[in-house]
CSV table of C-alpha atoms in Angstrom, one decimal:
chain,number,residue,atom,x,y,z
Z,1071,MET,CA,0.0,-0.1,0.0
Z,1072,ILE,CA,1.3,3.5,-0.5
Z,1073,ILE,CA,-0.3,6.3,1.8
Z,1074,ASP,CA,0.0,9.7,0.8
Z,1075,ILE,CA,0.1,11.9,4.1
Z,1076,HIS,CA,0.1,15.4,2.5
Z,1077,GLY,CA,-3.3,16.0,0.7
Z,1078,HIS,CA,-5.4,19.3,0.7
Z,1079,TYR,CA,-9.0,19.7,-1.1
Z,1080,THR,CA,-7.3,22.0,-3.8
Z,1081,THR,CA,-9.9,21.3,-6.2
Z,1082,ALA,CA,-13.4,21.7,-4.1
Z,1083,PRO,CA,-16.3,23.3,-6.0
Z,1084,LYS,CA,-16.2,26.8,-6.7
Z,1085,ALA,CA,-19.2,27.5,-4.4
Z,1086,LEU,CA,-17.0,26.9,-1.4
Z,1087,GLU,CA,-14.8,29.8,-2.7
Z,1088,ALA,CA,-17.8,31.8,-3.6
Z,1089,TRP,CA,-19.0,31.4,-0.2
Z,1090,ARG,CA,-15.7,32.3,1.5
Z,1091,ASN,CA,-15.6,35.4,-0.3
Z,1092,ARG,CA,-19.1,36.5,0.8
Z,1093,GLN,CA,-17.8,35.8,4.3
Z,1094,ILE,CA,-14.8,37.9,4.2
Z,1095,ALA,CA,-17.0,40.5,2.4
Z,1096,GLY,CA,-19.5,40.5,5.5
Z,1097,ILE,CA,-16.7,41.2,8.1
Z,1098,LYS,CA,-16.8,44.8,6.9
Z,1099,SER,CA,-20.6,44.7,6.3
Z,1100,PRO,CA,-22.5,42.3,8.8
Z,1101,ALA,CA,-25.7,42.3,6.9
Z,1102,GLN,CA,-23.9,40.4,3.8
Z,1103,MET,CA,-22.4,37.9,6.2
Z,1104,PRO,CA,-23.7,34.4,4.9
Z,1105,ARG,CA,-24.9,31.6,7.0
Z,1106,ALA,CA,-23.1,28.4,7.1
Z,1107,SER,CA,-26.4,26.6,5.9
Z,1108,GLU,CA,-26.6,28.7,2.6
Z,1109,LEU,CA,-23.7,26.9,1.2
Z,1110,ARG,CA,-25.1,23.8,-0.5
Z,1111,ILE,CA,-22.6,21.3,-2.6
Z,1112,SER,CA,-24.0,18.2,-3.3
Z,1113,ASP,CA,-22.8,14.7,-3.4
Z,1114,ASP,CA,-22.7,14.6,-6.9
Z,1115,GLU,CA,-20.3,17.7,-7.0
Z,1116,LEU,CA,-18.0,16.5,-4.7
Z,1117,CYS,CA,-17.7,13.3,-6.4
Z,1118,GLU,CA,-16.9,15.2,-9.6
Z,1119,SER,CA,-14.3,17.3,-8.0
Z,1120,ILE,CA,-12.5,14.3,-6.9
Z,1121,GLU,CA,-12.8,11.7,-9.3
Z,1122,SER,CA,-11.7,14.2,-12.3
Z,1123,ASN,CA,-8.7,15.4,-10.2
Z,1124,GLN,CA,-7.3,13.7,-6.7
Z,1125,LEU,CA,-8.6,10.3,-7.3
Z,1126,ARG,CA,-7.5,10.2,-11.1
Z,1127,LEU,CA,-4.0,11.2,-10.5
Z,1128,MET,CA,-4.2,8.6,-7.6
Z,1129,ARG,CA,-4.6,5.8,-9.8
Z,1130,GLU,CA,-2.6,6.6,-12.8
Z,1131,ARG,CA,0.5,7.0,-9.9
Z,1132,GLY,CA,-0.3,4.0,-8.2
Z,1133,LEU,CA,-1.5,5.8,-4.7
Z,1134,ASP,CA,-3.6,3.9,-2.6
Z,1135,LEU,CA,-4.8,6.3,0.2
Z,1136,THR,CA,-4.3,10.0,1.1
Z,1137,ILE,CA,-4.8,11.9,4.2
Z,1138,PHE,CA,-6.9,14.5,3.2
Z,1139,SER,CA,-6.9,18.3,4.8
Z,1140,PRO,CA,-8.6,21.3,4.0
Z,1141,ARG,CA,-6.7,23.8,1.3
Z,1142,ALA,CA,-4.2,25.2,3.1
Z,1143,SER,CA,-3.8,28.6,1.8
Z,1144,PHE,CA,-7.5,28.6,2.0
Z,1145,MET,CA,-7.1,28.6,6.1
Z,1146,ALA,CA,-6.4,32.2,5.9
Z,1147,HIS,CA,-6.7,32.3,9.8
Z,1148,HIS,CA,-5.4,36.0,9.8
Z,1149,ILE,CA,-8.9,36.8,8.1
Z,1150,GLY,CA,-11.6,38.0,10.5
Z,1151,ASP,CA,-12.4,36.9,14.3
Z,1152,PHE,CA,-12.5,33.4,16.0
Z,1153,GLN,CA,-16.1,33.4,14.9
Z,1154,VAL,CA,-15.0,33.6,11.4
Z,1155,SER,CA,-12.5,31.3,11.4
Z,1156,SER,CA,-14.5,28.7,13.4
Z,1157,THR,CA,-17.2,28.9,11.0
Z,1158,TRP,CA,-14.8,28.4,7.9
Z,1159,ALA,CA,-12.9,25.7,9.6
Z,1160,ALA,CA,-16.2,23.7,10.4
Z,1161,ILE,CA,-17.3,24.1,6.8
Z,1162,CYS,CA,-13.9,23.1,5.5
Z,1163,ASN,CA,-13.8,19.9,8.1
Z,1164,GLU,CA,-17.3,18.6,7.0
Z,1165,LEU,CA,-16.5,19.0,3.2
Z,1166,CYS,CA,-13.0,16.6,3.6
Z,1167,TYR,CA,-15.1,14.4,5.7
Z,1168,ARG,CA,-17.8,13.8,3.2
Z,1169,VAL,CA,-15.2,13.1,0.9
Z,1170,SER,CA,-13.9,10.5,3.1
Z,1171,ARG,CA,-17.3,8.7,3.3
Z,1172,LEU,CA,-18.0,9.0,-0.5
Z,1173,PHE,CA,-14.5,7.2,-1.0
Z,1174,PRO,CA,-13.5,5.5,2.0
Z,1175,ASP,CA,-11.3,3.1,0.3
Z,1176,HIS,CA,-8.7,6.4,-1.0
Z,1177,PHE,CA,-9.6,9.2,1.7
Z,1178,ILE,CA,-9.4,9.7,5.4
Z,1179,PRO,CA,-9.4,13.1,6.8
Z,1180,ALA,CA,-7.3,15.4,9.0
Z,1181,ALA,CA,-8.5,19.0,10.4
Z,1182,MET,CA,-7.6,22.2,10.3
Z,1183,LEU,CA,-7.8,24.0,13.4
Z,1184,PRO,CA,-10.3,27.5,13.9
Z,1185,GLN,CA,-7.4,29.4,14.8
Z,1186,SER,CA,-7.1,33.2,15.0
Z,1187,PRO,CA,-4.2,35.6,15.9
Z,1188,GLY,CA,-4.1,36.2,19.8
Z,1189,VAL,CA,-7.0,34.2,20.5
Z,1190,ASP,CA,-6.3,31.4,23.1
Z,1191,PRO,CA,-5.4,28.0,21.2
Z,1192,ALA,CA,-7.7,26.2,24.0
Z,1193,THR,CA,-10.6,27.7,21.8
Z,1194,CYS,CA,-9.7,25.0,18.8
Z,1195,ILE,CA,-10.5,22.1,21.3
Z,1196,PRO,CA,-14.3,21.6,20.4
Z,1197,GLU,CA,-13.3,21.5,16.8
Z,1198,LEU,CA,-10.7,19.0,17.3
Z,1199,VAL,CA,-12.8,16.7,19.1
Z,1200,LYS,CA,-15.4,16.5,17.0
Z,1201,CYS,CA,-13.2,15.9,13.9
Z,1202,VAL,CA,-11.9,13.1,16.0
Z,1203,GLU,CA,-14.6,11.8,17.8
Z,1204,GLU,CA,-17.4,12.4,15.0
Z,1205,TYR,CA,-15.5,12.5,11.7
Z,1206,GLY,CA,-12.7,9.9,12.4
Z,1207,ASN,CA,-9.7,12.3,11.6
Z,1208,VAL,CA,-6.1,11.1,12.2
Z,1209,ALA,CA,-4.4,14.1,12.5
Z,1210,ILE,CA,-4.7,17.7,12.2
Z,1211,ASN,CA,-2.8,20.8,10.8
Z,1212,LEU,CA,-1.5,23.2,13.2
Z,1213,ASN,CA,-0.4,26.4,12.1
Z,1214,PRO,CA,2.4,28.1,13.8
Z,1215,ASP,CA,1.8,31.6,12.5
Z,1216,PRO,CA,-2.1,32.5,12.2
Z,1217,SER,CA,-1.0,36.1,11.7
Z,1218,GLY,CA,-0.3,35.2,8.0
Z,1219,GLY,CA,3.6,35.9,7.7
Z,1220,HIS,CA,4.1,38.2,10.8
Z,1221,TRP,CA,4.9,35.6,13.1
Z,1222,GLU,CA,2.8,37.3,16.3
Z,1223,SER,CA,2.5,34.1,18.1
Z,1224,PRO,CA,4.6,32.6,20.8
Z,1225,PRO,CA,7.1,29.6,19.5
Z,1226,LEU,CA,6.0,26.5,19.0
Z,1227,PRO,CA,7.4,25.4,22.7
Z,1228,ASP,CA,5.7,28.0,24.5
Z,1229,ARG,CA,3.0,26.9,27.1
Z,1230,TYR,CA,0.5,28.9,25.3
Z,1231,TRP,CA,0.2,25.6,22.7
Z,1232,TYR,CA,0.0,23.2,25.4
Z,1233,PRO,CA,-3.6,22.9,25.3
Z,1234,ILE,CA,-3.5,21.5,21.9
Z,1235,TYR,CA,-0.7,19.2,22.5
Z,1236,GLU,CA,-2.4,18.1,25.6
Z,1237,LYS,CA,-5.5,17.0,23.4
Z,1238,MET,CA,-3.0,15.6,20.7
Z,1239,VAL,CA,-1.5,13.5,23.2
Z,1240,GLU,CA,-5.0,12.3,24.7
Z,1241,TYR,CA,-6.1,11.1,21.3
Z,1242,ASP,CA,-2.6,10.1,20.2
Z,1243,ILE,CA,-2.6,12.1,16.7
Z,1244,PRO,CA,0.2,13.7,15.2
Z,1245,ALA,CA,-0.2,17.5,13.9
Z,1246,MET,CA,1.2,18.6,10.5
Z,1247,ILE,CA,3.0,22.0,11.3
Z,1248,HIS,CA,1.5,23.9,8.2
Z,1249,VAL,CA,1.2,27.6,7.8
Z,1250,SER,CA,-1.3,29.0,5.4
Z,1251,THR,CA,-1.3,32.2,3.1
Z,1252,SER,CA,1.2,35.1,3.8
Z,1253,CYS,CA,-0.1,38.5,3.8
Z,1254,ASN,CA,3.4,40.0,4.5
Z,1255,PRO,CA,4.9,40.8,0.8
Z,1256,CYS,CA,8.3,39.8,1.9
Z,1257,PHE,CA,7.2,36.1,1.8
Z,1258,HIS,CA,5.6,34.3,-1.2
Z,1259,THR,CA,3.3,32.0,0.3
Z,1260,THR,CA,4.5,29.0,-1.0
Z,1261,GLY,CA,7.9,29.7,-2.2
Z,1262,ALA,CA,8.9,31.5,1.0
Z,1263,HIS,CA,6.6,31.3,3.6
Z,1264,TYR,CA,5.7,27.8,4.0
Z,1265,LEU,CA,9.6,27.0,3.4
Z,1266,ASN,CA,10.4,29.3,6.1
Z,1267,ALA,CA,7.9,28.2,8.8
Z,1268,ASP,CA,9.2,24.3,8.2
Z,1269,THR,CA,12.5,25.3,9.0
Z,1270,THR,CA,11.4,27.9,11.9
Z,1271,ALA,CA,9.2,24.9,13.2
Z,1272,PHE,CA,12.2,22.8,13.6
Z,1273,MET,CA,14.4,25.3,15.0
Z,1274,GLN,CA,12.0,26.1,17.7
Z,1275,CYS,CA,11.8,22.5,18.7
Z,1276,LEU,CA,15.8,22.1,18.8
Z,1277,THR,CA,16.1,25.1,21.1
Z,1278,SER,CA,13.5,23.7,23.7
Z,1279,ASP,CA,12.7,21.0,25.9
Z,1280,LEU,CA,9.2,20.7,24.7
Z,1281,PHE,CA,9.6,17.0,24.0
Z,1282,LYS,CA,10.4,16.2,27.8
Z,1283,ASP,CA,7.0,17.6,28.6
Z,1284,PHE,CA,5.3,15.6,26.0
Z,1285,PRO,CA,7.4,12.6,24.9
Z,1286,THR,CA,4.8,11.2,22.5
Z,1287,LEU,CA,4.1,14.2,20.8
Z,1288,ARG,CA,4.6,13.8,17.1
Z,1289,PHE,CA,4.9,16.8,14.5
Z,1290,ILE,CA,5.2,16.2,10.7
Z,1291,ILE,CA,7.5,19.0,9.4
Z,1292,PRO,CA,6.2,19.0,5.5
Z,1293,HIS,CA,7.8,20.0,2.1
Z,1294,GLY,CA,10.9,17.8,2.9
Z,1295,GLY,CA,11.8,19.8,5.8
Z,1296,GLY,CA,12.3,23.2,4.5
Z,1297,ALA,CA,16.3,24.0,4.7
Z,1298,VAL,CA,16.6,21.2,7.5
Z,1299,PRO,CA,17.9,18.4,5.5
Z,1300,TYR,CA,20.1,20.7,3.1
Z,1301,HIS,CA,21.6,22.0,6.5
Z,1302,TRP,CA,21.7,19.0,8.5
Z,1303,GLY,CA,25.2,19.9,9.9
Z,1304,ARG,CA,24.3,23.3,10.7
Z,1305,PHE,CA,21.5,21.8,13.1
Z,1306,ARG,CA,23.8,19.3,14.8
Z,1307,GLY,CA,26.5,22.0,15.3
Z,1308,LEU,CA,23.9,24.5,16.8
Z,1309,ALA,CA,22.5,21.5,18.9
Z,1310,GLN,CA,25.7,20.8,20.1
Z,1311,GLU,CA,26.8,24.4,21.0
Z,1312,LEU,CA,23.6,24.8,22.9
Z,1313,LYS,CA,24.4,21.8,25.1
Z,1314,LYS,CA,21.3,19.8,23.6
Z,1315,PRO,CA,21.6,16.0,23.1
Z,1316,LEU,CA,22.4,14.7,19.4
Z,1317,LEU,CA,19.7,15.4,17.1
Z,1318,LYS,CA,18.7,11.6,16.7
Z,1319,ASP,CA,18.1,11.9,20.7
Z,1320,HIS,CA,16.8,14.8,21.1
Z,1321,LEU,CA,14.1,15.4,18.2
Z,1322,LEU,CA,13.8,12.5,15.7
Z,1323,ASN,CA,11.7,10.5,18.2
Z,1324,ASN,CA,9.2,13.2,17.9
Z,1325,ILE,CA,9.6,15.2,14.6
Z,1326,PHE,CA,9.0,13.6,11.0
Z,1327,PHE,CA,9.7,14.7,7.5
Z,1328,ASP,CA,7.5,14.3,4.4
Z,1329,THR,CA,8.3,14.0,1.0
Z,1330,CYS,CA,6.8,16.9,-1.2
Z,1331,VAL,CA,10.1,17.9,-2.7
Z,1332,TYR,CA,9.6,18.2,-6.4
Z,1333,HIS,CA,13.2,16.8,-8.0
Z,1334,GLN,CA,15.4,13.7,-7.8
Z,1335,PRO,CA,18.4,15.8,-6.3
Z,1336,GLY,CA,16.4,17.0,-3.4
Z,1337,ILE,CA,14.9,13.3,-2.9
Z,1338,ASP,CA,18.4,12.1,-2.9
Z,1339,LEU,CA,19.1,14.0,-0.1
Z,1340,LEU,CA,16.5,14.0,2.0
Z,1341,THR,CA,16.5,10.0,1.8
Z,1342,ARG,CA,20.9,10.3,2.4
Z,1343,VAL,CA,20.5,12.6,5.6
Z,1344,ILE,CA,17.4,12.2,7.5
Z,1345,PRO,CA,16.8,8.5,9.0
Z,1346,VAL,CA,14.4,6.5,7.1
Z,1347,ASP,CA,12.1,5.7,9.8
Z,1348,ASN,CA,11.5,9.8,10.1
Z,1349,ILE,CA,10.5,10.1,6.4
Z,1350,LEU,CA,6.9,9.6,5.3
Z,1351,PHE,CA,5.5,9.5,1.5
Z,1352,ALA,CA,3.4,12.7,0.6
Z,1353,SER,CA,2.9,14.8,-2.5
Z,1354,GLU,CA,0.9,17.7,-2.2
Z,1355,MET,CA,-0.7,16.7,-5.1
Z,1356,ILE,CA,-2.5,19.5,-7.3
Z,1357,GLY,CA,-1.1,21.8,-4.8
Z,1358,ALA,CA,1.7,24.6,-4.5
Z,1359,VAL,CA,3.7,23.1,-7.6
Z,1360,ARG,CA,1.4,21.8,-10.6
Z,1361,GLY,CA,2.8,21.6,-14.1
Z,1362,ILE,CA,5.1,19.2,-15.8
Z,1363,ASP,CA,8.7,19.5,-15.2
Z,1364,PRO,CA,10.4,19.8,-18.9
Z,1365,GLU,CA,13.6,18.0,-17.9
Z,1366,THR,CA,11.7,15.2,-17.0
Z,1367,GLY,CA,8.5,15.2,-18.8
Z,1368,TYR,CA,6.5,14.0,-15.6
Z,1369,ASN,CA,4.5,16.6,-13.4
Z,1370,TYR,CA,6.5,18.0,-10.5
Z,1371,ASP,CA,4.3,16.6,-7.6
Z,1372,ASP,CA,4.5,12.9,-8.9
Z,1373,THR,CA,6.7,12.3,-6.1
Z,1374,ARG,CA,6.1,8.4,-6.0
Z,1375,ARG,CA,8.7,8.4,-9.2
Z,1376,TYR,CA,11.4,10.1,-7.0
Z,1377,ILE,CA,10.9,7.6,-4.1
Z,1378,ALA,CA,11.1,4.7,-6.6
Z,1379,ALA,CA,14.3,6.0,-8.0
Z,1380,ALA,CA,15.9,6.5,-4.8
Z,1381,HIS,CA,18.9,4.6,-3.7
Z,1382,VAL,CA,17.1,2.8,-0.9
Z,1383,ASP,CA,16.4,-0.9,0.3
Z,1384,PRO,CA,13.3,-2.2,-0.6
Z,1385,ALA,CA,12.4,-2.8,2.8
Z,1386,ASP,CA,13.2,1.3,3.4
Z,1387,ARG,CA,11.3,2.3,0.8
Z,1388,GLN,CA,8.1,0.4,2.4
Z,1389,LYS,CA,8.8,2.2,5.5
Z,1390,ILE,CA,8.5,5.4,3.4
Z,1391,PHE,CA,5.3,4.4,1.5
Z,1392,GLU,CA,3.3,2.7,4.3
Z,1393,THR,CA,4.9,1.5,7.6
Z,1394,ASN,CA,6.0,4.7,9.0
Z,1395,ALA,CA,2.7,6.6,8.2
Z,1396,ARG,CA,1.0,3.5,10.1
Z,1397,ARG,CA,3.3,4.3,13.1
Z,1398,VAL,CA,2.9,8.2,13.3
Z,1399,TYR,CA,-0.9,7.9,12.6
Z,1400,PRO,CA,-1.8,4.9,15.0
Z,1401,ARG,CA,-5.6,6.4,14.0
Z,1402,LEU,CA,-4.8,5.4,10.6
Z,1403,ASP,CA,-3.5,2.1,11.3
Z,1404,ALA,CA,-6.6,1.1,13.4
Z,1405,ALA,CA,-8.9,2.5,10.9
Z,1406,LEU,CA,-7.0,0.3,8.3
Z,1407,LYS,CA,-6.9,-2.7,10.3
Z,1408,THR,CA,-10.9,-2.7,10.9
Z,1409,LYS,CA,-11.1,-2.6,7.1
Z,1410,GLY,CA,-8.5,-5.7,6.6
Z,1411,ARG,CA,-5.8,-3.4,4.9
C-alpha cells in the first residue's frame, strides 16, 4: 500500500470559494455575512471534483490512500475574528469528511483548526474533538503563524500551545506543522513562507525541551523539512553548541519529514541525510507546484517516481510508502486494520 500523508482539498467546488468571498465581505458589512446553511454542495459535485482530479491522479500514479485536509492556503487564519475562523474551519472540515465517506477506500480526513491571531488556542479544542470523535480524523494541521507571515504568536514550545498538545497526546494524533497564506509582501506564500515556517518550526523545537513535557507528541514537518536536511550539519552543530542532546536523540523520536520535494536530487538528499524511519511519503498533489517538469516530462508533484528511483533498500522504501505512516498515525493504522488492510 502507498499512503500519501499530505493531501489538500484544492479542487473543491467553486461554490466553496464563492461562499468564502461572501464571508470575507461580511466582515466589513455584517448584513452580507452568509450563514453556513447557505452553502450547498451536493455529493455529486464532491464526487466530480475528486474523481476528475485527486482520485484520477492517485490511480495513474499507483497511490492507494490520501490523508486529506482542507486547502492550506484557504485556512487564512488572519482573516476576521475567531467566529469567522470557526465557521470556516467547520465548513472545510465537513467537506473533507464527506469526501472520506464517499471514497472510504481512498481518503481519510485530517482537520484544520479554527485558529485566530491572539486568541487562546484552547478555543480550537471543540472543533478538534468533533473532528476526531465524529469524523474519524487521524491528524490535525497546526498553523504556527496564524497572523499570516508576521509571526505574532509565541514559538511552538511555549506553554501557549499546550492545550492543543495535551489533546493531541490524549487522542494519540500527530500534527502537520503547516502555515497558510502569507499577507506579508516579503514572503511569497508557497515559495518562501511555507519553507521558512518548516525551518522555523524545527529550530524552535531544537532550542527547547518541549518533548520532555510531551514525550509522545509527534510533528510532521512538511515540504521535505524546508532547509533542514540541506543544512543538517548546521543544525547538528547548533544543537551541540546549545548543549542539547544529539539530534537523533533530541528530536527524531518526535519529528518527521514528508517527501513533498519536487526533484530527484532533493529526494536523494533527504533520504541520505534523514533516517528512513523519519520520512513519510507525501505529494501535496494538485497543490503548490503544478505542471510538468520539462527536464523529466513528468509532473513535479509525482513524488512516487522520486522515491522509486532513490537509492534506498526495498524494505526502507516500504517504510516510506506505508509503514512509517501507520506508526506515526496510530488512528490511521487502526482504521485500516478494521478494513482488513
